[in-house]
Amino acid sequence: MRQTQIIMGMPVTIEVIGPLATEATLASIFAFFRSIDERFSVYKPTSEISRINQGLIREGDYSEEMKTVFALCEQTKRETQGYFDIRARNGTLDPSGLVKGWAIYRAANQLKAMGCMDYYVEAGGDIEVCGKNSEGKLWSIGIRNPFQLKEVVKVVYLKDQGIATSGTYLRGQHVYNPFEKDKPLTEIVSLTVIGPNVYEADRFATAAFVMGRKGIEYIEQMSGFEGYMIDR
């Protein structure tokens, strides 16, 4: 069973293979994604992150989920020598560079806890897979040509892994180098990372992309990760 809904301003797709592939199973996962959107969307003035940025919630009153995400963001900032930074140019906090992968990973773990062994969870092009697809084969994921979006330039086959892409070809200059905040990122247009799970792939794809050409070298030296870069 496969369904797609628009949540967090992007298509969220869930596919589950086997006897647990029911409407109720998928509905519970979509409900989880909606709860994440309600808490972490910087586009919703009523979300917790928006109210934090408005000064309406004190640090001592943050939810446990928010505290967890902020701690993970700080950890990622340290691990990437400052290239991952959730403070936007205007001074507000935007953890979306980590939240999407974290949410997909948690949704996948919920499916696993239900007993699902073969599934695909995607939000906005970032994906976590487990087991095999409906044909009994490894899940195949296409990496898009940023200059010709209908063209796939690379196909990878994943099992119990995550894949995430960071780039400017769809949303423009929505990420920036914290060390050169006013300089547009033009060296590369797409950087895809495969990791042990989508949370790890997503956070390091974001950081590596803003590093420019040296980002792929950063991924290369990390055990358990692979990268695919497309430059201008």
PDB file of N, CA and C in Angstrom, residues 73-119:
ATOM      1  N   CYS A  73      20.914  19.507  17.045  1.00  0.00           N
ATOM      2  CA  CYS A  73      21.449  20.554  16.171  1.00  0.00           C
ATOM      3  C   CYS A  73      22.800  21.053  16.692  1.00  0.00           C
ATOM      4  N   GLU A  74      22.901  21.224  17.994  1.00  0.00           N
ATOM      5  CA  GLU A  74      24.156  21.678  18.583  1.00  0.00           C
ATOM      6  C   GLU A  74      25.242  20.623  18.407  1.00  0.00           C
ATOM      7  N   GLN A  75      24.873  19.355  18.559  1.00  0.00           N
ATOM      8  CA  GLN A  75      25.820  18.264  18.329  1.00  0.00           C
ATOM      9  C   GLN A  75      26.313  18.277  16.881  1.00  0.00           C
ATOM     10  N   THR A  76      25.378  18.455  15.943  1.00  0.00           N
ATOM     11  CA  THR A  76      25.745  18.472  14.529  1.00  0.00           C
ATOM     12  C   THR A  76      26.625  19.665  14.206  1.00  0.00           C
ATOM     13  N   LYS A  77      26.352  20.798  14.829  1.00  0.00           N
ATOM     14  CA  LYS A  77      27.197  21.986  14.628  1.00  0.00           C
ATOM     15  C   LYS A  77      28.635  21.692  15.036  1.00  0.00           C
ATOM     16  N   ARG A  78      28.803  21.024  16.183  1.00  0.00           N
ATOM     17  CA  ARG A  78      30.152  20.672  16.642  1.00  0.00           C
ATOM     18  C   ARG A  78      30.811  19.684  15.690  1.00  0.00           C
ATOM     19  N   GLU A  79      30.062  18.683  15.257  1.00  0.00           N
ATOM     20  CA  GLU A  79      30.628  17.622  14.416  1.00  0.00           C
ATOM     21  C   GLU A  79      30.991  18.118  13.021  1.00  0.00           C
ATOM     22  N   THR A  80      30.388  19.217  12.589  1.00  0.00           N
ATOM     23  CA  THR A  80      30.671  19.758  11.253  1.00  0.00           C
ATOM     24  C   THR A  80      31.506  21.038  11.310  1.00  0.00           C
ATOM     25  N   GLN A  81      32.147  21.253  12.434  1.00  0.00           N
ATOM     26  CA  GLN A  81      32.993  22.434  12.615  1.00  0.00           C
ATOM     27  C   GLN A  81      32.253  23.742  12.324  1.00  0.00           C
ATOM     28  N   GLY A  82      30.987  23.776  12.669  1.00  0.00           N
ATOM     29  CA  GLY A  82      30.210  25.001  12.549  1.00  0.00           C
ATOM     30  C   GLY A  82      29.498  25.199  11.223  1.00  0.00           C
ATOM     31  N   TYR A  83      29.667  24.283  10.272  1.00  0.00           N
ATOM     32  CA  TYR A  83      29.003  24.464   8.976  1.00  0.00           C
ATOM     33  C   TYR A  83      27.495  24.213   9.055  1.00  0.00           C
ATOM     34  N   PHE A  84      27.059  23.441  10.045  1.00  0.00           N
ATOM     35  CA  PHE A  84      25.622  23.278  10.277  1.00  0.00           C
ATOM     36  C   PHE A  84      25.232  24.251  11.382  1.00  0.00           C
ATOM     37  N   ASP A  85      24.338  25.173  11.066  1.00  0.00           N
ATOM     38  CA  ASP A  85      23.953  26.201  12.038  1.00  0.00           C
ATOM     39  C   ASP A  85      22.485  26.543  11.809  1.00  0.00           C
ATOM     40  N   ILE A  86      21.677  26.461  12.871  1.00  0.00           N
ATOM     41  CA  ILE A  86      20.240  26.682  12.705  1.00  0.00           C
ATOM     42  C   ILE A  86      19.842  28.149  12.865  1.00  0.00           C
ATOM     43  N   ARG A  87      20.816  29.014  13.154  1.00  0.00           N
ATOM     44  CA  ARG A  87      20.471  30.435  13.279  1.00  0.00           C
ATOM     45  C   ARG A  87      20.449  31.077  11.896  1.00  0.00           C
ATOM     46  N   ALA A  88      19.292  31.551  11.496  1.00  0.00           N
ATOM     47  CA  ALA A  88      19.119  32.143  10.168  1.00  0.00           C
ATOM     48  C   ALA A  88      19.770  33.522  10.108  1.00  0.00           C
ATOM     49  N   ARG A  89      19.830  34.066   8.892  1.00  0.00           N
ATOM     50  CA  ARG A  89      20.462  35.377   8.693  1.00  0.00           C
ATOM     51  C   ARG A  89      19.797  36.465   9.536  1.00  0.00           C
ATOM     52  N   ASN A  90      18.494  36.331   9.744  1.00  0.00           N
ATOM     53  CA  ASN A  90      17.764  37.361  10.506  1.00  0.00           C
ATOM     54  C   ASN A  90      17.802  37.115  12.018  1.00  0.00           C
ATOM     55  N   GLY A  91      18.549  36.102  12.436  1.00  0.00           N
ATOM     56  CA  GLY A  91      18.700  35.840  13.864  1.00  0.00           C
ATOM     57  C   GLY A  91      17.726  34.842  14.451  1.00  0.00           C
ATOM     58  N   THR A  92      16.708  34.450  13.675  1.00  0.00           N
ATOM     59  CA  THR A  92      15.750  33.475  14.187  1.00  0.00           C
ATOM     60  C   THR A  92      16.327  32.063  14.089  1.00  0.00           C
ATOM     61  N   LEU A  93      15.676  31.119  14.758  1.00  0.00           N
ATOM     62  CA  LEU A  93      16.117  29.727  14.773  1.00  0.00           C
ATOM     63  C   LEU A  93      15.286  28.918  13.786  1.00  0.00           C
ATOM     64  N   ASP A  94      15.960  28.133  12.941  1.00  0.00           N
ATOM     65  CA  ASP A  94      15.275  27.301  11.956  1.00  0.00           C
ATOM     66  C   ASP A  94      15.965  25.933  11.903  1.00  0.00           C
ATOM     67  N   PRO A  95      15.444  24.940  12.647  1.00  0.00           N
ATOM     68  CA  PRO A  95      16.081  23.619  12.683  1.00  0.00           C
ATOM     69  C   PRO A  95      15.647  22.678  11.568  1.00  0.00           C
ATOM     70  N   SER A  96      14.999  23.206  10.516  1.00  0.00           N
ATOM     71  CA  SER A  96      14.444  22.341   9.477  1.00  0.00           C
ATOM     72  C   SER A  96      15.514  21.532   8.747  1.00  0.00           C
ATOM     73  N   GLY A  97      16.774  21.988   8.756  1.00  0.00           N
ATOM     74  CA  GLY A  97      17.848  21.235   8.119  1.00  0.00           C
ATOM     75  C   GLY A  97      18.127  19.907   8.791  1.00  0.00           C
ATOM     76  N   LEU A  98      17.597  19.733   9.987  1.00  0.00           N
ATOM     77  CA  LEU A  98      17.746  18.469  10.709  1.00  0.00           C
ATOM     78  C   LEU A  98      16.403  17.794  10.959  1.00  0.00           C
ATOM     79  N   VAL A  99      15.357  18.588  11.137  1.00  0.00           N
ATOM     80  CA  VAL A  99      14.059  18.045  11.553  1.00  0.00           C
ATOM     81  C   VAL A  99      13.482  17.075  10.533  1.00  0.00           C
ATOM     82  N   LYS A 100      13.622  17.365   9.240  1.00  0.00           N
ATOM     83  CA  LYS A 100      12.992  16.503   8.237  1.00  0.00           C
ATOM     84  C   LYS A 100      13.541  15.084   8.316  1.00  0.00           C
ATOM     85  N   GLY A 101      14.864  14.943   8.287  1.00  0.00           N
ATOM     86  CA  GLY A 101      15.461  13.619   8.372  1.00  0.00           C
ATOM     87  C   GLY A 101      15.154  12.930   9.689  1.00  0.00           C
ATOM     88  N   TRP A 102      15.171  13.706  10.770  1.00  0.00           N
ATOM     89  CA  TRP A 102      14.855  13.181  12.099  1.00  0.00           C
ATOM     90  C   TRP A 102      13.425  12.665  12.138  1.00  0.00           C
ATOM     91  N   ALA A 103      12.498  13.388  11.530  1.00  0.00           N
ATOM     92  CA  ALA A 103      11.094  12.975  11.511  1.00  0.00           C
ATOM     93  C   ALA A 103      10.896  11.719  10.668  1.00  0.00           C
ATOM     94  N   ILE A 104      11.536  11.661   9.501  1.00  0.00           N
ATOM     95  CA  ILE A 104      11.425  10.468   8.653  1.00  0.00           C
ATOM     96  C   ILE A 104      11.962   9.243   9.387  1.00  0.00           C
ATOM     97  N   TYR A 105      13.094   9.415  10.036  1.00  0.00           N
ATOM     98  CA  TYR A 105      13.717   8.313  10.778  1.00  0.00           C
ATOM     99  C   TYR A 105      12.805   7.832  11.906  1.00  0.00           C
ATOM    100  N   ARG A 106      12.205   8.747  12.626  1.00  0.00           N
ATOM    101  CA  ARG A 106      11.287   8.370  13.703  1.00  0.00           C
ATOM    102  C   ARG A 106      10.041   7.682  13.150  1.00  0.00           C
ATOM    103  N   ALA A 107       9.529   8.161  12.012  1.00  0.00           N
ATOM    104  CA  ALA A 107       8.371   7.522  11.388  1.00  0.00           C
ATOM    105  C   ALA A 107       8.713   6.094  10.968  1.00  0.00           C
ATOM    106  N   ALA A 108       9.902   5.922  10.396  1.00  0.00           N
ATOM    107  CA  ALA A 108      10.347   4.590   9.995  1.00  0.00           C
ATOM    108  C   ALA A 108      10.457   3.667  11.198  1.00  0.00           C
ATOM    109  N   ASN A 109      10.977   4.187  12.303  1.00  0.00           N
ATOM    110  CA  ASN A 109      11.090   3.376  13.515  1.00  0.00           C
ATOM    111  C   ASN A 109       9.726   3.002  14.075  1.00  0.00           C
ATOM    112  N   GLN A 110       8.737   3.867  13.887  1.00  0.00           N
ATOM    113  CA  GLN A 110       7.380   3.535  14.313  1.00  0.00           C
ATOM    114  C   GLN A 110       6.839   2.365  13.497  1.00  0.00           C
ATOM    115  N   LEU A 111       7.098   2.376  12.188  1.00  0.00           N
ATOM    116  CA  LEU A 111       6.675   1.253  11.346  1.00  0.00           C
ATOM    117  C   LEU A 111       7.350  -0.037  11.791  1.00  0.00           C
ATOM    118  N   LYS A 112       8.632   0.069  12.100  1.00  0.00           N
ATOM    119  CA  LYS A 112       9.373  -1.112  12.537  1.00  0.00           C
ATOM    120  C   LYS A 112       8.811  -1.640  13.854  1.00  0.00           C
ATOM    121  N   ALA A 113       8.458  -0.718  14.746  1.00  0.00           N
ATOM    122  CA  ALA A 113       7.891  -1.126  16.038  1.00  0.00           C
ATOM    123  C   ALA A 113       6.532  -1.815  15.872  1.00  0.00           C
ATOM    124  N   MET A 114       5.813  -1.462  14.795  1.00  0.00           N
ATOM    125  CA  MET A 114       4.529  -2.114  14.507  1.00  0.00           C
ATOM    126  C   MET A 114       4.710  -3.521  13.944  1.00  0.00           C
ATOM    127  N   GLY A 115       5.945  -3.838  13.545  1.00  0.00           N
ATOM    128  CA  GLY A 115       6.211  -5.140  12.953  1.00  0.00           C
ATOM    129  C   GLY A 115       6.412  -5.110  11.453  1.00  0.00           C
ATOM    130  N   CYS A 116       6.382  -3.913  10.858  1.00  0.00           N
ATOM    131  CA  CYS A 116       6.609  -3.795   9.411  1.00  0.00           C
ATOM    132  C   CYS A 116       8.086  -4.042   9.101  1.00  0.00           C
ATOM    133  N   MET A 117       8.348  -4.864   8.115  1.00  0.00           N
ATOM    134  CA  MET A 117       9.726  -5.214   7.768  1.00  0.00           C
ATOM    135  C   MET A 117      10.156  -4.670   6.405  1.00  0.00           C
ATOM    136  N   ASP A 118       9.184  -4.299   5.573  1.00  0.00           N
ATOM    137  CA  ASP A 118       9.479  -3.809   4.232  1.00  0.00           C
ATOM    138  C   ASP A 118       8.706  -2.507   4.021  1.00  0.00           C
ATOM    139  N   TYR A 119       9.424  -1.391   3.962  1.00  0.00           N
ATOM    140  CA  TYR A 119       8.734  -0.102   3.834  1.00  0.00           C
ATOM    141  C   TYR A 119       9.648   0.956   3.226  1.00  0.00           C
TER     142      TYR A 119
END
